[in-house]
Coordinates of C-alpha atoms in Angstrom, one line a residue:
X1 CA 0.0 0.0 0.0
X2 CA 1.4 3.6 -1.1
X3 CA 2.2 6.0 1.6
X4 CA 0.5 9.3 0.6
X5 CA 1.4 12.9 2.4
X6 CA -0.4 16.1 1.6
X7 CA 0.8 19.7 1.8
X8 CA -2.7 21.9 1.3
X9 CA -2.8 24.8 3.3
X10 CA -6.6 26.5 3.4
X11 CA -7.9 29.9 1.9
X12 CA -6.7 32.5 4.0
X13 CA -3.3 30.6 4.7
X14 CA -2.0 30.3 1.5
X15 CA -3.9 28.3 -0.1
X16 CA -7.1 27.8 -2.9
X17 CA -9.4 25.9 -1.1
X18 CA -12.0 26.2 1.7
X19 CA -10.9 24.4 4.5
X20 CA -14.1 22.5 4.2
X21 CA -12.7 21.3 0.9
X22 CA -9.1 20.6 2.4
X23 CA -11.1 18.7 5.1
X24 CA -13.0 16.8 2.8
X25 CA -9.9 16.1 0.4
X26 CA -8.3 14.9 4.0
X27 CA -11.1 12.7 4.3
X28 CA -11.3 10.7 1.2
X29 CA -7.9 9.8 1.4
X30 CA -8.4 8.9 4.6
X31 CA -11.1 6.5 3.9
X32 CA -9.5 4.9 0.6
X33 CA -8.9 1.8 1.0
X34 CA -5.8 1.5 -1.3
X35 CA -3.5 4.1 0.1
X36 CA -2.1 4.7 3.3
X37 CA -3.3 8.6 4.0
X38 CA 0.1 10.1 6.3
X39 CA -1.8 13.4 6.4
X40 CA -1.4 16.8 6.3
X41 CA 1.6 19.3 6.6
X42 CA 2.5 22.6 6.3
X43 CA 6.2 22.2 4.4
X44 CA 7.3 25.5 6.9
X45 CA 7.3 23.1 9.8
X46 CA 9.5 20.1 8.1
X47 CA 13.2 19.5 8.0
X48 CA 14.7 17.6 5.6
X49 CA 17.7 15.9 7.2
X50 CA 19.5 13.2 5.0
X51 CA 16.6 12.3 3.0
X52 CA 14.0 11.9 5.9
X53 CA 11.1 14.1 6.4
X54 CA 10.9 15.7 9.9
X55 CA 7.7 17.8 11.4
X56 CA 8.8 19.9 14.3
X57 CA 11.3 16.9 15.2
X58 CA 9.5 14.3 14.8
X59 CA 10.4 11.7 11.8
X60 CA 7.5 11.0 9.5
X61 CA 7.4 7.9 7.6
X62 CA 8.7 7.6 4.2
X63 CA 6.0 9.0 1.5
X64 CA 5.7 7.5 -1.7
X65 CA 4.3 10.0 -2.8
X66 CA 3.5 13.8 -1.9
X67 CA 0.9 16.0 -3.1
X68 CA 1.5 20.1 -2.7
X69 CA -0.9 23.0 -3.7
X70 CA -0.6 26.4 -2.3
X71 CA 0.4 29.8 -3.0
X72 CA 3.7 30.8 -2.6
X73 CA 5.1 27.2 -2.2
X74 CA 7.3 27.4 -5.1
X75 CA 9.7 29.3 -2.8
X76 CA 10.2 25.6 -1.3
X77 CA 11.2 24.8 -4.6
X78 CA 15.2 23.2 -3.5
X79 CA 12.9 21.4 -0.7
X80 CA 10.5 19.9 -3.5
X81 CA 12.9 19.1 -5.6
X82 CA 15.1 17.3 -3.1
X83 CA 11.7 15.6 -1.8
X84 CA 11.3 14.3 -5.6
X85 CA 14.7 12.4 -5.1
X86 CA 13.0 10.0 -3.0
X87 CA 9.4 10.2 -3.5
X88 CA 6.9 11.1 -6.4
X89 CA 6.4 14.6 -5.7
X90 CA 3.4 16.3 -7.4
X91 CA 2.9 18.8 -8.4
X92 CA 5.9 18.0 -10.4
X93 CA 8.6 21.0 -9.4
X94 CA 10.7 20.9 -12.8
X95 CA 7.2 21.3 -14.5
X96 CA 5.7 24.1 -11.8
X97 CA 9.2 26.0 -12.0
X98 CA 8.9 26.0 -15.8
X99 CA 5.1 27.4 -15.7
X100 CA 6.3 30.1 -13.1
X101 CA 8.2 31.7 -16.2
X102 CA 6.4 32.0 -19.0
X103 CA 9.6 32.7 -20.9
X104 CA 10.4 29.3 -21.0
X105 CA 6.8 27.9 -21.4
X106 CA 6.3 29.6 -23.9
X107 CA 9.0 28.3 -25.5
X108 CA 8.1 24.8 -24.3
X109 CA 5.1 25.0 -25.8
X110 CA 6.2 26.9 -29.2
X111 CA 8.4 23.9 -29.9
X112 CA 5.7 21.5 -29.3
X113 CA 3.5 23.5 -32.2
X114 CA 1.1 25.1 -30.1
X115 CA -0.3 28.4 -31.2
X116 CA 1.1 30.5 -28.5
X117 CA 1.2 34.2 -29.1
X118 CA 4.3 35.5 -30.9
X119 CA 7.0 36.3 -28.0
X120 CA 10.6 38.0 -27.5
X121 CA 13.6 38.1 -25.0
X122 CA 14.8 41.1 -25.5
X123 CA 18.5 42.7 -23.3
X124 CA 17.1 46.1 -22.3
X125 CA 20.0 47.6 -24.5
X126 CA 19.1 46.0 -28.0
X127 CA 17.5 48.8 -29.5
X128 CA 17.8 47.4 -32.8
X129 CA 15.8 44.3 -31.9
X130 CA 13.2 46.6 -30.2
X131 CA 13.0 48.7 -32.7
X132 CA 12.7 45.8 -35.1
X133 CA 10.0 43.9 -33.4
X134 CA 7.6 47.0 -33.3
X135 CA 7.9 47.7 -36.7
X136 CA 7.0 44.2 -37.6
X137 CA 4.4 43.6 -34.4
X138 CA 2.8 47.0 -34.5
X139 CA 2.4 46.5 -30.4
X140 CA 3.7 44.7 -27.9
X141 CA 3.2 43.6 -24.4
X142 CA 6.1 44.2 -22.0
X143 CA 5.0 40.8 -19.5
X144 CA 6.5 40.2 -15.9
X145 CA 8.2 36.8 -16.6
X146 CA 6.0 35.3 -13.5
X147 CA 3.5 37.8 -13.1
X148 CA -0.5 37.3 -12.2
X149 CA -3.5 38.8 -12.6
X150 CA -2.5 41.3 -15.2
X151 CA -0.3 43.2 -12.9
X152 CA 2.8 44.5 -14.8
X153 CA 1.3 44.1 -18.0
X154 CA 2.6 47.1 -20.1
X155 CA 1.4 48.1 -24.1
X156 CA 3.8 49.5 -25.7
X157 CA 3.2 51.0 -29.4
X158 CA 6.2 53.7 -29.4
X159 CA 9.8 52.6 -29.5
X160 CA 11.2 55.4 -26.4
X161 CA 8.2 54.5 -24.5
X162 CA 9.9 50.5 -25.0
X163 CA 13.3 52.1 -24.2
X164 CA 12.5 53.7 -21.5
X165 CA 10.4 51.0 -19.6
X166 CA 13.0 49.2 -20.4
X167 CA 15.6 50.5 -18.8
X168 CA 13.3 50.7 -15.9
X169 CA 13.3 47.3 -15.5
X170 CA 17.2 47.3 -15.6
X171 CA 17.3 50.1 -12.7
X172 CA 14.8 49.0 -10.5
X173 CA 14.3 44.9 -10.9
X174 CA 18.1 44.3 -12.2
X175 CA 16.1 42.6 -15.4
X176 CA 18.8 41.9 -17.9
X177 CA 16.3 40.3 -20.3
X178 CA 12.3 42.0 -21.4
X179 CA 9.9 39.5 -22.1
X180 CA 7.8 41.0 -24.7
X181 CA 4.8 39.3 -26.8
X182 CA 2.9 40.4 -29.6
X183 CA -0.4 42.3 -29.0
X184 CA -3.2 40.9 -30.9
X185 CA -6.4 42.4 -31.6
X186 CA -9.1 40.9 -29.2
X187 CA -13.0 40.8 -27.3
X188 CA -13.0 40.5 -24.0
X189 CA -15.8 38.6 -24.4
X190 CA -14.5 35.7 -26.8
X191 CA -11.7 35.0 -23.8
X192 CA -11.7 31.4 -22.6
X193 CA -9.4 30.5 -19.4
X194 CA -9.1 26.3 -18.2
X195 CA -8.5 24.6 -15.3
X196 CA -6.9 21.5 -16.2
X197 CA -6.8 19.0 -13.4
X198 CA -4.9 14.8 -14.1
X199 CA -4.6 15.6 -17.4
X200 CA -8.0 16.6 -18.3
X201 CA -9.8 20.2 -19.2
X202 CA -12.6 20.6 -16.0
X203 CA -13.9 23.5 -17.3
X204 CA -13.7 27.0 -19.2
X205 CA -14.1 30.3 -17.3
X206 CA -14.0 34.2 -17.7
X207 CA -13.5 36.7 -16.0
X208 CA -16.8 38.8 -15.4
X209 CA -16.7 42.1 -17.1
X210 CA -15.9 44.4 -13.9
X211 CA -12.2 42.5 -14.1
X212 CA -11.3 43.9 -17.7
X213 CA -10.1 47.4 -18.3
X214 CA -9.9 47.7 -22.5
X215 CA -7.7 44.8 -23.2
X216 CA -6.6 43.1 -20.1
X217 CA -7.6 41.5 -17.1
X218 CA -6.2 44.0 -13.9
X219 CA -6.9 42.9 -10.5
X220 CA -4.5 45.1 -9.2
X221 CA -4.8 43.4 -4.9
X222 CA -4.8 39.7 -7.0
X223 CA -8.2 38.8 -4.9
X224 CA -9.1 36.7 -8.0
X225 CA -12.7 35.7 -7.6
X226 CA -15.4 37.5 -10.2
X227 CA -15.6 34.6 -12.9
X228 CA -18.3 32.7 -14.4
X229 CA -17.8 29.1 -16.5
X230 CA -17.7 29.2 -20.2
X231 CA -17.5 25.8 -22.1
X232 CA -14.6 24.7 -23.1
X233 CA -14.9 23.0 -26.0
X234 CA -13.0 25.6 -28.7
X235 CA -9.8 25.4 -26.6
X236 CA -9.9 21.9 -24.6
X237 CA -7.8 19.9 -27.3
X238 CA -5.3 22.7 -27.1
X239 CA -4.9 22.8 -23.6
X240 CA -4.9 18.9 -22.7
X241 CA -1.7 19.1 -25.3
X242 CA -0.6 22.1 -23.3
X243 CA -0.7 20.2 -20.1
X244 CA 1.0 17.2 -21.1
X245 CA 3.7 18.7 -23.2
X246 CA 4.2 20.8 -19.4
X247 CA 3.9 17.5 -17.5
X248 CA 1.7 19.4 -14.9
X249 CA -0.5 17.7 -13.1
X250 CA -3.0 21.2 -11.9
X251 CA -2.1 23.8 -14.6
X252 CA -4.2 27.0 -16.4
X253 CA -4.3 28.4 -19.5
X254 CA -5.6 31.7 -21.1
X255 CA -6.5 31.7 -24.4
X256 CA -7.9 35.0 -26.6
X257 CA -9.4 34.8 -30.1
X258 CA -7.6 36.3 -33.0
X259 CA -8.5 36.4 -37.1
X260 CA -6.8 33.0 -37.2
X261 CA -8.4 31.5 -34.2
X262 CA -7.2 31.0 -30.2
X263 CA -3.9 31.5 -29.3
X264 CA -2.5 30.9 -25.6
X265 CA -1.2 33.8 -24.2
X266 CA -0.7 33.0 -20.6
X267 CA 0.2 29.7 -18.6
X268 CA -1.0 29.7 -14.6
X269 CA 0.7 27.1 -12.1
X270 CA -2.9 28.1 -9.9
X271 CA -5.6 28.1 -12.3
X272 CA -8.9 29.2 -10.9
X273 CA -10.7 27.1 -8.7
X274 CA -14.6 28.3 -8.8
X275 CA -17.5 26.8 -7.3
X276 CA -19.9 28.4 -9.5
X277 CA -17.7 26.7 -12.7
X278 CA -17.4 23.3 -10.3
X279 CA -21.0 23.5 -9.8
X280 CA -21.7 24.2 -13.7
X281 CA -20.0 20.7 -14.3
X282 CA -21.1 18.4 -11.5
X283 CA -17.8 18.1 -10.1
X284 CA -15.7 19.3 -7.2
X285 CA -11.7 20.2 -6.4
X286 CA -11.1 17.6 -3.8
X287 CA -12.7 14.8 -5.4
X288 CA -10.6 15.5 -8.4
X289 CA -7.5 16.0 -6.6
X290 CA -8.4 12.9 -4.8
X291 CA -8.5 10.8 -7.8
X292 CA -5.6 12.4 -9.4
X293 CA -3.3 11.8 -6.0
X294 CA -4.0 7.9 -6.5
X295 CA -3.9 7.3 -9.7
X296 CA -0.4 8.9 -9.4
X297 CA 0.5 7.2 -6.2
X298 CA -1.0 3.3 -7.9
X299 CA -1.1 4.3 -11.4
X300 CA -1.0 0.5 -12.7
X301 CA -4.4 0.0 -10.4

């Protein structure tokens, strides 16, 4: 029998999830029959010593598995990693380290032949490239690397105002290298964000029209909320191959229609998690965590 341990703080502690829902994700692992549940931990309170997993001192036994999901974990990220040396350890933290820069998934992604939006690293002193890129763009979007909920997100149509921004960026953030991408023409109301959960599109959502200003999505204090589900369907295909080309396990995706269809403009390691979209499918976060944790943890069963 798998050993199974759990890092999933509640809403309000840094995490997604109600703590009714963290209590009822505790107990359906609890209750299955084919995995031994070794509970719940907050990865602030462990020491890794030697490969063995300790919570305020005390040695826990050897997971085979360990399932994490909570904001600001990724600054854990040496302690995930090391975890994944001797247990499976998802979500994956090669996979969630890739999402958190959507540099590199984009380019992940690009080289798998998805249409992602046209993008650019650009040194903040290659004026020549910046110059070039607007002539042949028209606009660009000057993107925090792991940014969220629109914050940062800069359109630029005039090369000083690019110049200047980015040597901003330079000054203040020590950014060597400006992620730009390609503005495209777009309705708000054509938007489709996913939640993909084990693989496997749960639902479409948008943001409700209070969270868009023009072109964008600002939610300037990231209290998320303010969505309503949308079906899927035009983008699922595209974002199941997203996933898997990602290996991640829990993963978004926003997508905007253009003359030649959706493109994927941004990738989200914490997708939305709404009960109104859950409700709108029959389906719930726990139970589908629940069933993703064991068929990871006995995936032959």
């Amino acid at each position: 029998m798998k050993n199974v341990l759990i890092s999933v703080p509640v809403k309000g502690e840094g995490g997604f999830l109600e703590e009714t829902a963290v209590g009822r994700l505790e107990q359906l692992l609890s209750e299955s029959g084919d995995i031994n549940f070794l509970g719940n931990i907050n990865l602030k309170d462990c020491t890794l010593r030697n490969g063995e997993i300790f919570k305020k001192g005390e040695l826990i036994k050897k997971p085979d598995l360990i399932f994490w999901y909570g904001k600001g974990m990724l600054k854990y990220w040496n302690l995930l990693k090391a975890l994944s040396l001797e247990s499976r350890v998802i979500k994956n933290p090669d996979s969630s380290k890739i999402v958190s820069s959507k540099f590199l998934a984009h380019s992940l992604l690009k080289k798998h032949g998805l249409p992602v939006a046209d993008f650019a690293l650009v040194d903040y002193l290659d004026f020549d490239s910046m110059k070039k890129i607007l002539k042949e763009w028209g606009a660009v979007l000057i993107k925090p690397q792991d940014g969220s909920f629109g914050r940062g997100i800069i359109k630029v149509e005039d090369f000083e105002i690019f110049r200047d921004i980015a040597g901003m960026l330079k000054l203040e953030n020590k950014q060597q290298k400006i992620l730009v991408e390609k503005f495209y023409p777009n309705k708000a109301k054509d938007w489709i964000s996913t939640t993909v959960i084990g693989g496997e599109v749960v639902y479409g959502y948008r943001k409700n029209e209070e969270k868009f200003e023009n072109w964008k999505v600002f939610d300037p204090i990231a209290k998320g909320g303010n969505a309503h589900y949308v079906d899927p369907a035009p983008v699922r295909k595209l974002a199941e191959k997203a996933a898997g080309c990602l290996g991640a396990e829990i993963v978004g995706f926003d997508f905007i229609k253009t003359e030649k269809g959706y493109i994927l403009v941004d990738e989200n390691n914490f997708p939305g998690l709404y009960d109104e979209a859950f409700s709108a499918v029959n389906k719930s976060p726990e139970k589908l965590m629940c069933k993703m944790i064991k068929q990871e943890a006995i995936p032959d069963r």
